[in-house]
Amino acid sequence: MPGHPPPAGLADGRDAFPRLARLLVPRQELDLFRSETRLERFHDMAEPFEAGDRLGTHVDIVGAHGHEVGHSCFRGSSGGEGILIWGDTVHVPSLQFDRPEVTWEYDTDQDQARASRLRLLALAADDHYLVAGAHLDSPGIGRVVRSGGSFRLEPL
């Protein structure tokens, strides 16, 4: 959360999800979340999670620490198909698929962010997962494939 504004709907006075019944917050960031007075109306709703937790039958949480202390991915699978919803794992697709070692100045721990990105790119490529992320070019979803010593994204 440091250096980044909270998602719309949590900070701007409007509810982006007026029927929100559950708000998951990484356990490592729960105290920080609850210290934000502008998020006070959401404090009691926050439920901590951590890597390895399962959210139902088909969704589990994969640690992706580095960008933030508790940065996580959600891995969904069903019927032999899988997807990694990886948030801020890749910030500059035109650079970081080809050179995944390149970090972002806003990564809280650049070494850990690099390691997480490399691990998740390999996981997505080797296990044929779709990926979806905040900074991926339109349509924001695709398949990661190995390309020599690096990776590339094949958008859907």
CSV table of C-alpha atoms in Angstrom, one decimal:
chain,number,residue,atom,x,y,z
A,1,MET,CA,0.0,0.0,0.0
A,2,PRO,CA,2.8,2.5,0.6
A,3,GLY,CA,3.3,4.7,-2.5
A,4,HIS,CA,0.1,3.6,-4.1
A,5,PRO,CA,-3.4,4.9,-3.6
A,6,PRO,CA,-5.9,2.4,-2.4
A,7,PRO,CA,-8.4,1.0,-5.0
A,8,ALA,CA,-11.2,3.2,-6.1
A,9,GLY,CA,-14.2,2.7,-3.9
A,10,LEU,CA,-12.1,2.3,-0.7
A,11,ALA,CA,-10.6,5.8,-0.6
A,12,ASP,CA,-12.7,8.1,-2.7
A,13,GLY,CA,-15.9,8.1,-0.6
A,14,ARG,CA,-17.9,6.0,-3.0
A,15,ASP,CA,-18.5,2.3,-2.7
A,16,ALA,CA,-17.3,0.6,-5.9
A,17,PHE,CA,-18.9,-2.6,-4.6
A,18,PRO,CA,-22.0,-1.6,-2.6
A,19,ARG,CA,-22.9,-5.2,-1.8
A,20,LEU,CA,-19.4,-6.1,-0.7
A,21,ALA,CA,-19.7,-8.8,1.9
A,22,ARG,CA,-16.1,-9.9,2.3
A,23,LEU,CA,-12.8,-7.9,2.1
A,24,LEU,CA,-9.6,-10.0,2.1
A,25,VAL,CA,-6.4,-8.3,3.3
A,26,PRO,CA,-3.0,-10.0,3.4
A,27,ARG,CA,-2.2,-10.8,7.1
A,28,GLN,CA,1.1,-9.0,6.8
A,29,GLU,CA,-0.7,-5.8,5.8
A,30,LEU,CA,-3.7,-6.0,8.1
A,31,ASP,CA,-2.3,-3.6,10.8
A,32,LEU,CA,-1.4,-1.1,8.1
A,33,PHE,CA,-4.8,-1.4,6.5
A,34,ARG,CA,-6.5,-0.9,9.9
A,35,SER,CA,-4.3,2.1,10.6
A,36,GLU,CA,-5.7,4.0,7.6
A,37,THR,CA,-8.5,6.2,9.0
A,38,ARG,CA,-9.9,6.9,5.6
A,39,LEU,CA,-10.6,3.1,5.4
A,40,GLU,CA,-12.2,3.0,8.8
A,41,ARG,CA,-15.6,1.9,7.6
A,42,PHE,CA,-14.0,-1.2,6.1
A,43,HIS,CA,-11.8,-2.2,9.1
A,44,ASP,CA,-14.3,-4.6,10.7
A,45,MET,CA,-14.9,-6.2,7.3
A,46,ALA,CA,-11.2,-7.0,6.7
A,47,GLU,CA,-10.4,-10.8,6.8
A,48,PRO,CA,-6.7,-11.7,6.9
A,49,PHE,CA,-5.3,-14.3,4.5
A,50,GLU,CA,-1.9,-15.7,3.7
A,51,ALA,CA,-0.2,-17.7,1.1
A,52,GLY,CA,-1.4,-21.3,1.0
A,53,ASP,CA,-4.9,-20.5,2.2
A,54,ARG,CA,-7.8,-21.8,0.1
A,55,LEU,CA,-10.8,-19.7,-0.8
A,56,GLY,CA,-13.3,-22.4,-1.6
A,57,THR,CA,-12.7,-25.5,-3.8
A,58,HIS,CA,-11.1,-23.9,-6.8
A,59,VAL,CA,-9.2,-20.9,-5.6
A,60,ASP,CA,-6.0,-20.8,-3.5
A,61,ILE,CA,-3.5,-18.0,-2.6
A,62,VAL,CA,0.0,-18.0,-3.9
A,63,GLY,CA,2.5,-15.7,-2.2
A,64,ALA,CA,4.1,-13.1,-4.5
A,65,HIS,CA,5.8,-10.9,-1.9
A,66,GLY,CA,8.1,-8.1,-3.0
A,67,HIS,CA,6.0,-5.5,-4.6
A,68,GLU,CA,4.3,-5.2,-1.2
A,69,VAL,CA,4.9,-7.2,2.0
A,70,GLY,CA,1.8,-9.3,1.5
A,71,HIS,CA,1.4,-9.2,-2.3
A,72,SER,CA,-0.4,-12.3,-3.3
A,73,CYS,CA,-1.9,-14.0,-6.4
A,74,PHE,CA,-5.1,-15.9,-6.6
A,75,ARG,CA,-4.9,-19.2,-8.5
A,76,GLY,CA,-8.1,-20.5,-9.8
A,77,SER,CA,-8.5,-23.9,-11.4
A,78,SER,CA,-11.4,-26.0,-12.7
A,79,GLY,CA,-11.9,-28.6,-15.4
A,80,GLY,CA,-8.1,-28.8,-16.1
A,81,GLU,CA,-7.8,-25.1,-16.7
A,82,GLY,CA,-6.1,-22.6,-14.5
A,83,ILE,CA,-5.6,-18.9,-14.1
A,84,LEU,CA,-3.2,-16.8,-12.0
A,85,ILE,CA,-4.6,-13.4,-11.1
A,86,TRP,CA,-1.3,-11.8,-10.2
A,87,GLY,CA,-2.0,-8.1,-9.7
A,88,ASP,CA,1.2,-6.1,-9.7
A,89,THR,CA,3.6,-8.9,-10.5
A,90,VAL,CA,4.5,-7.3,-13.9
A,91,HIS,CA,4.4,-3.5,-14.2
A,92,VAL,CA,5.9,-2.9,-17.6
A,93,PRO,CA,4.9,-5.8,-19.9
A,94,SER,CA,6.9,-4.4,-22.8
A,95,LEU,CA,10.1,-4.8,-20.7
A,96,GLN,CA,9.5,-7.3,-17.9
A,97,PHE,CA,8.5,-10.4,-19.9
A,98,ASP,CA,11.7,-10.2,-21.9
A,99,ARG,CA,13.7,-9.0,-18.9
A,100,PRO,CA,11.9,-10.3,-15.7
A,101,GLU,CA,14.9,-9.3,-13.5
A,102,VAL,CA,14.1,-5.6,-14.0
A,103,THR,CA,12.3,-4.3,-10.9
A,104,TRP,CA,10.1,-1.3,-10.3
A,105,GLU,CA,11.0,1.6,-8.1
A,106,TYR,CA,7.8,1.1,-6.1
A,107,ASP,CA,8.6,-2.5,-5.2
A,108,THR,CA,9.0,-2.6,-1.4
A,109,ASP,CA,11.6,-5.3,-1.7
A,110,GLN,CA,13.1,-5.4,-5.2
A,111,ASP,CA,15.0,-8.7,-4.7
A,112,GLN,CA,11.9,-10.4,-3.4
A,113,ALA,CA,9.7,-8.9,-6.2
A,114,ARG,CA,12.2,-10.1,-8.8
A,115,ALA,CA,12.3,-13.7,-7.3
A,116,SER,CA,8.4,-13.7,-7.1
A,117,ARG,CA,8.1,-12.5,-10.7
A,118,LEU,CA,10.5,-15.2,-12.0
A,119,ARG,CA,8.8,-17.9,-10.1
A,120,LEU,CA,5.3,-16.9,-11.2
A,121,LEU,CA,6.3,-16.5,-14.9
A,122,ALA,CA,7.8,-20.0,-14.8
A,123,LEU,CA,4.7,-21.4,-13.0
A,124,ALA,CA,2.4,-19.8,-15.5
A,125,ALA,CA,4.5,-21.0,-18.5
A,126,ASP,CA,5.2,-24.5,-17.3
A,127,ASP,CA,1.7,-25.2,-16.0
A,128,HIS,CA,-0.1,-23.4,-18.9
A,129,TYR,CA,-2.0,-21.0,-16.7
A,130,LEU,CA,-3.7,-18.0,-18.0
A,131,VAL,CA,-2.6,-14.8,-16.3
A,132,ALA,CA,-4.5,-11.6,-15.5
A,133,GLY,CA,-2.8,-8.6,-14.1
A,134,ALA,CA,-3.3,-4.9,-13.4
A,135,HIS,CA,-0.7,-3.7,-15.9
A,136,LEU,CA,-1.1,-6.1,-18.7
A,137,ASP,CA,-1.9,-4.6,-22.1
A,138,SER,CA,-5.4,-5.0,-23.3
A,139,PRO,CA,-7.2,-7.4,-23.0
A,140,GLY,CA,-5.3,-7.8,-19.7
A,141,ILE,CA,-5.3,-11.6,-19.9
A,142,GLY,CA,-3.2,-14.1,-21.8
A,143,ARG,CA,-0.8,-17.0,-21.7
A,144,VAL,CA,2.9,-16.9,-20.7
A,145,VAL,CA,5.2,-18.8,-22.8
A,146,ARG,CA,9.0,-19.3,-22.6
A,147,SER,CA,11.0,-17.5,-25.2
A,148,GLY,CA,14.7,-18.4,-25.1
A,149,GLY,CA,15.9,-17.4,-21.6
A,150,SER,CA,12.9,-15.1,-21.1
A,151,PHE,CA,9.1,-15.0,-21.5
A,152,ARG,CA,6.4,-13.5,-23.6
A,153,LEU,CA,2.7,-12.9,-23.2
A,154,GLU,CA,0.3,-14.2,-25.8
A,155,PRO,CA,-2.9,-12.1,-25.2
A,156,LEU,CA,-6.2,-13.9,-25.6
